[in-house]
Coordinates of C-alpha atoms and ligand atoms in Angstrom, one line a residue:
M1 CA 150.6 -50.0 70.2
S2 CA 151.0 -48.6 74.0
N3 CA 147.6 -46.8 75.7
I4 CA 148.6 -43.0 74.5
E5 CA 145.7 -40.2 74.8
F6 CA 146.6 -37.8 72.4
T7 CA 148.0 -38.1 68.7
R8 CA 145.9 -35.6 66.4
L9 CA 147.3 -32.1 65.6
H10 CA 145.7 -29.8 69.0
I11 CA 144.5 -26.5 66.9
G12 CA 142.1 -23.5 68.4
G13 CA 141.3 -26.1 71.2
E14 CA 141.2 -29.2 69.2
W15 CA 141.7 -32.6 68.4
V16 CA 141.5 -33.1 64.3
D17 CA 143.4 -35.0 62.3
A18 CA 145.7 -33.2 60.0
L19 CA 144.2 -31.5 56.8
D20 CA 145.5 -34.4 54.4
G21 CA 144.9 -37.6 57.0
A22 CA 148.9 -37.8 57.3
E23 CA 150.7 -39.9 60.0
F24 CA 154.0 -40.7 61.4
E25 CA 155.1 -43.5 63.9
T26 CA 156.8 -42.5 66.5
V27 CA 158.8 -45.2 67.8
N28 CA 160.7 -46.1 71.4
P29 CA 164.3 -46.2 70.8
A30 CA 164.9 -48.9 74.2
T31 CA 163.0 -51.3 72.1
G32 CA 163.3 -49.9 68.2
E33 CA 159.7 -50.7 68.6
V34 CA 156.7 -47.9 67.2
I35 CA 154.7 -46.9 70.2
T36 CA 152.3 -45.0 67.8
K37 CA 150.8 -43.3 65.0
V38 CA 150.5 -39.1 65.6
S39 CA 148.9 -36.8 62.5
E40 CA 151.6 -35.0 60.4
A41 CA 150.9 -31.4 59.9
K42 CA 151.7 -30.0 56.8
A43 CA 152.0 -26.3 55.7
A44 CA 148.3 -26.6 55.0
D45 CA 147.7 -27.5 59.1
V46 CA 150.0 -25.0 60.1
D47 CA 148.1 -22.3 58.5
R48 CA 145.0 -23.9 60.3
A49 CA 146.9 -23.1 63.8
V50 CA 148.4 -19.9 63.1
K51 CA 145.0 -18.2 62.2
A52 CA 143.8 -19.9 65.5
A53 CA 146.7 -18.3 67.5
R54 CA 145.6 -14.8 65.6
E55 CA 142.3 -15.4 66.4
A56 CA 142.6 -15.7 70.1
F57 CA 145.3 -13.7 70.6
E58 CA 143.4 -10.5 68.8
N59 CA 139.6 -10.8 69.7
G60 CA 139.8 -14.6 72.1
P61 CA 139.5 -13.7 75.9
W62 CA 143.7 -14.8 76.8
S63 CA 144.1 -11.1 75.0
R64 CA 141.3 -9.6 77.7
M65 CA 141.8 -11.8 80.8
K66 CA 143.3 -9.8 83.4
P67 CA 147.4 -10.6 84.1
K68 CA 146.5 -12.2 87.3
E69 CA 144.2 -14.2 85.8
R70 CA 147.3 -15.7 82.9
A71 CA 149.2 -16.1 86.5
A72 CA 146.6 -18.3 87.8
A73 CA 146.1 -19.9 84.8
L74 CA 149.7 -20.8 84.4
W75 CA 150.2 -21.8 88.4
R76 CA 147.4 -24.4 87.8
L77 CA 149.5 -25.9 85.0
G78 CA 151.5 -26.2 87.2
D79 CA 149.9 -27.6 89.7
L80 CA 148.0 -30.3 87.0
L81 CA 151.9 -31.6 86.2
V82 CA 152.8 -32.4 89.6
A83 CA 149.8 -34.8 89.6
D84 CA 150.2 -35.6 86.0
A85 CA 154.0 -36.9 86.4
E86 CA 153.6 -40.5 86.6
E87 CA 151.7 -40.5 83.2
M88 CA 154.0 -37.6 81.4
G89 CA 157.4 -38.9 83.2
R90 CA 155.7 -42.5 81.3
I91 CA 155.5 -41.2 78.3
E92 CA 158.5 -39.5 78.4
T93 CA 159.9 -42.3 79.0
L94 CA 158.9 -44.4 76.3
D95 CA 158.7 -41.4 73.3
Q96 CA 162.6 -40.5 74.4
G97 CA 164.3 -43.3 76.0
K98 CA 165.3 -41.4 79.6
P99 CA 165.0 -43.0 83.0
Y100 CA 161.7 -43.1 83.9
L101 CA 162.6 -41.6 87.8
A102 CA 164.8 -39.1 86.1
A103 CA 161.6 -38.0 83.8
K104 CA 159.4 -38.3 86.5
N105 CA 161.1 -37.3 89.4
G106 CA 162.8 -34.5 87.4
D107 CA 161.7 -33.8 84.1
V108 CA 157.9 -33.5 84.9
P109 CA 158.8 -30.9 88.4
T110 CA 160.8 -29.4 86.3
A111 CA 158.9 -28.5 83.4
A112 CA 155.8 -27.6 86.5
G113 CA 158.6 -25.5 87.9
L114 CA 158.8 -23.1 84.6
F115 CA 154.9 -22.4 84.8
H116 CA 155.2 -21.5 88.3
Y117 CA 157.9 -19.2 88.1
M118 CA 156.9 -17.7 84.7
S119 CA 152.7 -16.9 85.8
G120 CA 154.6 -14.6 88.7
Y121 CA 155.9 -12.6 85.4
A122 CA 152.2 -12.4 84.4
T123 CA 151.5 -10.1 86.5
K124 CA 154.8 -7.6 86.6
I125 CA 155.8 -7.7 82.7
E126 CA 156.2 -3.5 83.2
G127 CA 157.5 -0.4 81.3
E128 CA 159.3 2.5 82.4
T129 CA 158.4 5.9 82.4
I130 CA 160.6 8.4 81.0
P131 CA 161.8 12.2 81.7
I132 CA 162.5 13.0 78.1
S133 CA 164.6 16.5 77.1
A134 CA 162.5 17.4 74.1
P135 CA 161.0 20.7 74.6
G136 CA 157.7 21.3 75.3
D137 CA 156.0 18.9 78.4
Y138 CA 155.3 15.9 78.0
H139 CA 154.3 12.6 79.9
T140 CA 156.5 9.9 78.1
Y141 CA 156.1 5.8 79.2
T142 CA 157.0 2.7 77.7
R143 CA 154.5 -0.4 77.1
R144 CA 156.0 -3.8 77.4
E145 CA 153.3 -5.8 74.5
A146 CA 153.3 -8.9 73.6
L147 CA 154.5 -9.8 70.4
G148 CA 151.2 -11.9 68.9
V149 CA 151.8 -15.2 67.7
V150 CA 155.0 -16.8 68.2
G151 CA 155.5 -20.4 66.7
L152 CA 158.1 -22.5 68.8
I153 CA 160.1 -25.2 68.0
V154 CA 161.8 -27.8 69.9
P155 CA 164.3 -30.9 69.9
W156 CA 163.7 -34.4 71.4
N157 CA 166.8 -34.2 73.5
F158 CA 164.5 -32.9 77.1
P159 CA 161.1 -32.7 75.0
L160 CA 159.3 -31.3 77.7
V161 CA 161.3 -29.6 79.9
I162 CA 162.7 -27.1 76.5
T163 CA 158.9 -27.1 75.3
A164 CA 158.5 -25.4 79.3
W165 CA 161.9 -23.0 78.5
K166 CA 159.5 -21.6 75.6
V167 CA 155.2 -22.0 76.8
A168 CA 156.0 -20.8 79.8
P169 CA 157.3 -17.2 78.7
A170 CA 155.5 -16.4 76.1
L171 CA 151.6 -17.1 77.6
A172 CA 153.0 -15.1 80.5
A173 CA 153.6 -12.5 78.5
G174 CA 150.1 -12.5 76.7
N175 CA 151.2 -14.1 73.2
T176 CA 149.4 -17.0 72.0
V177 CA 151.5 -20.6 70.7
V178 CA 151.7 -22.7 67.8
L179 CA 154.1 -25.6 68.9
K180 CA 156.2 -27.6 66.9
P181 CA 157.5 -30.7 69.2
A182 CA 160.5 -32.5 67.2
E183 CA 159.2 -35.3 65.0
A184 CA 160.7 -37.7 67.5
T185 CA 159.1 -36.6 70.5
P186 CA 155.7 -35.1 69.9
L187 CA 153.8 -37.0 72.4
S188 CA 155.0 -35.3 76.2
A189 CA 153.6 -31.6 73.9
L190 CA 150.0 -33.2 73.0
R191 CA 149.6 -33.8 76.3
L192 CA 151.1 -30.7 77.9
A193 CA 148.2 -29.5 75.7
H194 CA 145.5 -31.3 77.3
L195 CA 146.7 -30.3 80.5
A196 CA 146.5 -26.5 79.6
L197 CA 142.5 -26.8 78.3
E198 CA 142.0 -28.3 82.2
A199 CA 144.0 -25.3 83.6
G200 CA 141.6 -23.2 81.9
I201 CA 144.4 -21.6 79.4
P202 CA 141.7 -20.7 76.4
P203 CA 141.1 -22.6 72.9
G204 CA 143.8 -21.4 70.4
V205 CA 146.5 -19.7 72.6
L206 CA 148.5 -23.1 73.1
N207 CA 148.4 -25.1 69.3
V208 CA 150.0 -28.1 68.5
V209 CA 151.4 -28.8 65.8
T210 CA 153.6 -32.1 64.7
G211 CA 155.0 -33.0 62.4
F212 CA 158.9 -32.8 60.3
G213 CA 161.2 -30.5 60.3
S214 CA 160.9 -29.8 56.6
G215 CA 156.8 -29.8 56.7
A216 CA 155.6 -27.9 59.9
G217 CA 158.6 -26.3 60.9
A218 CA 159.9 -25.0 58.0
A219 CA 155.8 -24.4 57.7
L220 CA 155.7 -22.1 60.6
S221 CA 159.2 -20.7 60.1
V222 CA 158.1 -18.9 57.5
H223 CA 154.5 -18.0 57.4
P224 CA 153.9 -14.6 56.9
D225 CA 151.9 -13.7 60.4
V226 CA 153.8 -16.0 63.1
D227 CA 155.2 -12.8 64.8
K228 CA 158.0 -14.2 66.2
V229 CA 159.9 -18.2 65.9
S230 CA 162.2 -19.4 69.3
F231 CA 163.8 -22.3 67.8
T232 CA 165.8 -24.8 69.9
G233 CA 167.9 -27.6 67.8
S234 CA 171.1 -28.0 65.3
T235 CA 173.1 -24.5 64.8
A236 CA 172.4 -25.9 61.4
T237 CA 167.7 -25.7 61.8
G238 CA 168.7 -22.5 63.0
R239 CA 170.2 -20.8 59.7
R240 CA 167.1 -22.3 58.1
I241 CA 165.0 -20.6 60.1
L242 CA 166.8 -17.4 60.8
E243 CA 166.8 -17.7 56.2
A244 CA 163.1 -18.6 56.9
A245 CA 162.4 -15.8 59.1
G246 CA 163.8 -12.9 57.0
G247 CA 160.9 -13.0 54.5
N248 CA 157.9 -10.4 57.4
L249 CA 160.9 -9.8 59.6
K250 CA 159.9 -12.1 62.2
R251 CA 161.5 -11.3 66.0
V252 CA 164.3 -14.8 65.6
T253 CA 165.6 -16.6 69.2
L254 CA 167.7 -19.6 68.0
E255 CA 168.7 -21.7 71.3
L256 CA 171.6 -24.1 69.0
G257 CA 174.7 -26.2 69.6
G258 CA 177.2 -26.8 71.8
K259 CA 180.8 -28.4 72.3
S260 CA 181.6 -27.1 75.7
A261 CA 184.3 -26.5 77.6
N262 CA 184.7 -28.6 80.8
I263 CA 188.1 -27.0 82.7
I264 CA 190.0 -29.1 85.3
F265 CA 192.6 -26.8 87.4
P266 CA 195.1 -28.8 89.9
D267 CA 193.6 -27.5 92.6
A268 CA 190.4 -28.3 92.8
D269 CA 188.5 -31.2 94.8
L270 CA 189.5 -34.1 92.5
E271 CA 186.4 -36.1 93.2
A272 CA 183.8 -34.1 93.3
A273 CA 185.6 -32.1 89.6
I274 CA 186.0 -36.5 88.6
A275 CA 181.8 -36.8 89.3
G276 CA 180.7 -33.4 88.3
S277 CA 183.1 -34.5 84.7
S278 CA 181.1 -37.3 84.4
D279 CA 177.2 -36.4 85.1
A280 CA 178.6 -32.7 82.7
I281 CA 179.0 -35.0 79.3
F282 CA 177.1 -38.5 80.2
Y283 CA 173.6 -37.3 81.8
N284 CA 170.6 -37.2 79.2
A285 CA 172.7 -40.1 77.3
G286 CA 175.1 -37.2 76.6
Q287 CA 172.0 -35.4 74.1
A288 CA 172.6 -32.6 76.3
C289 CA 173.5 -29.4 74.6
A290 CA 175.2 -27.7 77.2
A291 CA 177.0 -31.1 77.7
G292 CA 180.6 -30.8 79.1
S293 CA 182.0 -32.7 75.7
R294 CA 185.2 -31.4 75.9
L295 CA 187.0 -32.3 79.1
Y296 CA 190.7 -29.8 79.9
I297 CA 192.4 -31.3 82.9
H298 CA 195.6 -29.8 84.4
E299 CA 198.5 -32.2 83.1
D300 CA 199.4 -32.4 86.8
V301 CA 195.8 -34.4 88.1
Y302 CA 195.6 -35.3 84.1
D303 CA 195.9 -38.9 84.8
E304 CA 194.2 -39.2 88.1
V305 CA 191.5 -37.2 86.6
V306 CA 191.3 -40.1 83.3
A307 CA 191.1 -42.5 85.6
G308 CA 188.6 -41.5 88.1
L309 CA 186.7 -40.7 85.0
V310 CA 186.6 -44.3 83.6
A311 CA 186.0 -45.8 86.7
K312 CA 183.1 -43.5 87.1
A313 CA 181.8 -44.2 83.4
Q314 CA 182.4 -48.1 83.4
A315 CA 180.3 -48.2 86.8
I316 CA 176.9 -46.4 85.4
T317 CA 174.2 -48.7 84.7
V318 CA 172.8 -47.8 80.7
G319 CA 169.3 -49.9 80.0
D320 CA 165.7 -49.7 79.1
G321 CA 164.3 -46.4 81.7
F322 CA 161.4 -47.9 82.7
D323 CA 163.8 -50.4 84.7
E324 CA 164.6 -48.7 87.5
S325 CA 168.2 -49.5 87.9
S326 CA 169.3 -47.8 84.8
E327 CA 171.1 -44.2 85.1
I328 CA 171.1 -44.0 81.5
G329 CA 169.4 -44.8 78.4
P330 CA 169.5 -45.1 74.8
V331 CA 170.1 -42.2 72.6
A332 CA 167.1 -41.0 71.3
S333 CA 166.2 -42.0 67.6
K334 CA 167.7 -44.9 64.8
E335 CA 168.9 -42.1 63.0
H336 CA 171.0 -40.2 65.9
F337 CA 172.5 -43.5 66.9
E338 CA 173.1 -44.2 64.1
R339 CA 175.4 -40.5 63.9
V340 CA 176.9 -41.1 67.3
S341 CA 178.4 -43.9 66.1
N342 CA 180.0 -42.1 63.6
Y343 CA 181.5 -40.2 65.5
L344 CA 183.2 -43.4 68.0
R345 CA 184.4 -44.3 64.5
I346 CA 186.0 -41.3 64.4
G347 CA 187.1 -40.5 67.4
A348 CA 188.9 -44.3 67.3
E349 CA 190.9 -42.8 64.0
E350 CA 191.7 -39.2 65.5
G351 CA 192.6 -40.6 69.2
T352 CA 192.2 -43.2 71.2
I353 CA 189.6 -44.6 73.2
A354 CA 190.2 -44.8 76.3
T355 CA 186.6 -46.7 77.6
G356 CA 183.6 -47.2 75.6
G357 CA 183.2 -47.1 71.5
N358 CA 180.7 -49.8 71.6
R359 CA 177.0 -50.3 71.2
I360 CA 175.2 -52.1 74.3
G361 CA 173.4 -54.9 73.4
E362 CA 171.5 -56.2 70.1
K363 CA 167.9 -54.3 70.7
G364 CA 167.5 -50.3 70.6
Y365 CA 170.3 -47.4 70.9
F366 CA 172.4 -47.9 73.4
L367 CA 175.2 -46.7 73.8
E368 CA 178.9 -47.3 75.9
P369 CA 179.8 -44.4 78.0
T370 CA 183.0 -43.6 76.1
I371 CA 185.5 -41.1 76.9
I372 CA 188.2 -40.3 74.0
T373 CA 191.9 -39.4 74.8
G374 CA 195.0 -38.1 72.7
T375 CA 193.0 -36.1 69.8
S376 CA 194.2 -33.1 68.1
E377 CA 192.4 -30.0 68.7
D378 CA 191.6 -29.8 65.4
A379 CA 190.5 -33.0 65.4
R380 CA 186.4 -33.9 64.7
V381 CA 185.7 -34.9 67.4
V382 CA 187.2 -31.8 68.9
K383 CA 185.3 -29.7 67.2
E384 CA 181.9 -30.8 66.4
E385 CA 178.6 -31.9 68.0
I386 CA 178.4 -35.3 68.8
F387 CA 174.9 -35.0 70.8
G388 CA 176.4 -38.3 72.9
P389 CA 177.8 -40.5 76.0
V390 CA 181.3 -39.1 74.7
V391 CA 183.8 -36.9 75.9
V392 CA 187.1 -35.9 74.9
A393 CA 189.8 -35.4 77.3
T394 CA 193.0 -33.0 76.4
K395 CA 196.0 -32.0 78.7
F396 CA 196.7 -28.5 79.3
T397 CA 200.0 -26.5 81.4
T398 CA 199.0 -23.6 82.0
E399 CA 195.1 -20.9 82.1
A400 CA 195.9 -18.7 79.2
E401 CA 196.9 -21.8 77.2
V402 CA 193.4 -23.3 78.6
V403 CA 191.2 -20.3 78.3
Q404 CA 192.7 -20.4 74.4
L405 CA 191.4 -23.9 73.7
A406 CA 188.1 -23.1 75.2
N407 CA 187.7 -20.2 73.5
D408 CA 189.1 -21.5 70.7
S409 CA 184.9 -23.1 69.2
R410 CA 182.8 -22.2 67.2
Y411 CA 180.0 -22.5 69.4
G412 CA 179.7 -20.5 73.3
L413 CA 177.1 -22.4 75.3
A414 CA 178.0 -23.1 78.2
A415 CA 181.8 -23.8 80.4
G416 CA 183.4 -25.1 83.4
V417 CA 185.6 -25.0 85.2
W418 CA 187.1 -27.0 88.6
T419 CA 189.3 -25.2 90.6
S420 CA 189.8 -23.9 94.8
N421 CA 191.5 -20.9 94.2
V422 CA 188.8 -18.4 94.0
A423 CA 190.2 -16.0 92.1
T424 CA 191.1 -18.3 89.3
A425 CA 187.5 -19.1 89.2
H426 CA 186.1 -15.4 89.2
R427 CA 189.2 -14.1 85.8
V428 CA 188.7 -17.3 83.9
A429 CA 184.6 -16.9 84.2
N430 CA 185.6 -13.6 83.0
K431 CA 187.3 -14.5 79.8
L432 CA 185.3 -17.5 79.2
R433 CA 183.2 -16.9 75.4
A434 CA 180.3 -18.8 77.1
G435 CA 176.5 -18.1 78.3
T436 CA 176.7 -19.9 81.1
V437 CA 179.8 -20.6 83.4
W438 CA 179.9 -22.4 86.3
V439 CA 182.4 -22.8 88.8
N440 CA 183.1 -25.7 90.6
A441 CA 179.6 -27.3 89.3
Y442 CA 177.7 -28.3 86.4
G443 CA 174.5 -28.4 84.7
V444 CA 173.0 -26.4 87.2
F445 CA 169.5 -25.4 85.7
D446 CA 167.1 -23.0 87.5
P447 CA 163.9 -21.0 85.5
S448 CA 165.7 -17.7 87.4
M449 CA 168.7 -18.5 85.8
P450 CA 168.7 -17.0 81.8
F451 CA 170.3 -19.7 79.2
G452 CA 171.6 -19.0 76.5
G453 CA 174.5 -19.1 73.5
M454 CA 177.8 -16.2 72.7
K455 CA 178.6 -16.9 69.4
E456 CA 177.0 -20.1 67.0
S457 CA 175.2 -21.0 70.3
G458 CA 172.4 -18.3 68.9
W459 CA 170.9 -15.9 69.9
G460 CA 168.8 -14.4 73.5
R461 CA 167.9 -16.4 76.7
E462 CA 165.6 -18.7 77.7
M463 CA 164.6 -18.2 81.4
G464 CA 164.8 -16.1 84.3
H465 CA 163.3 -12.6 83.2
E466 CA 166.0 -12.0 80.5
V467 CA 163.2 -13.9 78.7
L468 CA 160.3 -11.9 78.2
H469 CA 162.3 -9.2 76.6
D470 CA 162.2 -12.7 73.9
Y471 CA 158.7 -12.1 74.4
T472 CA 157.5 -8.8 74.1
D473 CA 158.2 -5.6 72.2
V474 CA 158.6 -2.0 73.7
K475 CA 156.2 1.8 72.7
T476 CA 156.6 4.7 73.4
V477 CA 154.3 6.4 74.1
C478 CA 154.7 10.4 74.0
V479 CA 151.7 12.3 75.5
S480 CA 151.5 15.8 75.6
I481 CA 150.4 17.6 78.8
A482 CA 151.6 20.9 77.7
E483 CA 148.7 23.5 79.1
Ligands
LIG501 P1 167.2 -29.9 64.3 O1 167.7 -29.1 64.9 O2 167.5 -31.4 63.9 O3 165.8 -30.5 65.3 C1 165.2 -29.1 65.9 C2 163.8 -29.2 66.2 O4 163.6 -28.0 64.5 C3 162.7 -30.3 65.5 O5 162.0 -30.0 65.8 C4 163.1 -30.4 64.0 O6 162.0 -31.3 63.8 C5 163.0 -28.8 63.5 N1 163.1 -28.8 62.2 C6 164.3 -29.2 61.9 N2 164.0 -28.5 59.9 C7 163.7 -28.2 60.4 C8 163.4 -27.1 59.9 N3 163.7 -26.5 57.8 N4 162.1 -25.7 59.6 C9 162.1 -25.2 60.6 N5 162.3 -26.3 62.1 C10 163.2 -27.8 61.9 O7 167.9 -30.2 66.0 P2 167.9 -31.4 66.6 O8 168.3 -32.8 66.1 O9 166.5 -32.0 66.8 O10 168.2 -31.5 68.3 C11 170.3 -31.8 69.4 C12 170.3 -30.7 68.3 O11 170.2 -28.8 70.2 C13 171.8 -30.4 69.1 O12 172.3 -29.2 68.4 C14 171.7 -29.2 70.3 O13 173.2 -29.2 70.7 C15 170.3 -28.3 70.1 N6 169.4 -28.0 71.0 C16 170.1 -27.2 71.9 C17 169.9 -26.7 73.0 C18 170.1 -24.9 73.6 O14 169.5 -24.8 74.4 N7 171.1 -24.4 73.0 C19 168.6 -27.3 73.3 C20 168.8 -28.3 73.6 C21 169.1 -29.1 72.5

């Protein structure tokens, strides 16, 4: 067992066992070995956490804190994360499998940046003064108010970063939080709760209930005293959450799956397009909701691009995240490894495996970066989200055709366009039904850029000032000032 400090539920500022004493194992996907046991929250524990969050919201110091004090606490949390990068990075790699250098130098500073960026909004949540047309004299204005207790449910692909996407704006807006990390990767959220206390975020403001989706997750989404749920995960689970949220009509944000199209036009800088398209799918072993998993290549450059991409895929070092030469790690769990492996078998039947397609080694959940060609557009590997290091490459001839192909998906999360023609870039970006379109780039994220899905990729946005709307409600105040 590895040395892990925080493994119990975090409720009302205390570290507590689950009421029934239940625990579950969290596993290192690079070795298949148990890292540690973590408390398993069920409905009664979630209820306890919601009560603590409610108390902190209604009566606790959080609601009485001045915006600038909230801002300072969030900024301090960002600083503490930066200072904690080695340990937080170690935990993230152990639990999730991603390369340690990526976790320490990428995920942890990114999460810190979220807290720094969002801390600024704590002092800038403003309403409007409205000159109404009703007869009489009225002074009318709006207030943007915190929603109350928000439930945050996150997946295992970027455990810390996606947690920060949600916790930072939720707290900046003055809400209190019950956070449920994914069962495969519970450790970084627990450590974050410890840092939050140290930063001066009062007890009860950020509660963490580790556990399973069917237990803690379901209890949180159905809880009548939770005002909002922000969820990131699969579209299937998103639907379940929506149903559960119907009971008290809680607000819901859904960041769901994707099958993002990445389009290479013949006038693109091909070297950049090949390198960018390789990162677009293989980064984080393809476990990125926005991964460029459908690659559309113009027929004039198709052979050259596929050959370039095959060479890139074959040059990637896949290995244990603690080995400094590893560029990508294993997929995050045994269950997910089996799911992606099944898609590799399906892909071999539906098309041709240009490279990859196999497991690497006997231990841990490592997969070869894989490129599939020669599929039809209704193939399962083209339609369904694989969420692994697997891209399907398809040839196109005209712009109209590729826009139609790209949009022919139930998802609409992200897209990429590679071209040197500025008019093509903007025209195609306008036509794509995707929440984010990158041009001559892929996978650029920033706390200031709204991110989220169209169609079945979800509702609402993370990051940017847009996200504040998802964590506040508008109150209209109309005051008679007639003499
Ligand atoms: P998942 O839906 O299985 O689980 C996500 C979270 O939901 C976990 O914490 C899980 O415990 C919880 N959960 C499961 N069932 C639940 C239920 N009935 N009620 C409440 N909570 C429940 O997804 P996953 O497999 O962990 O993550 C992969 C998926 O997440 C992919 O589809 C990916 O595209 C998506 N994703 C989307 C974004 C985005 O921003 N759009 C980002 C990352 C991942």
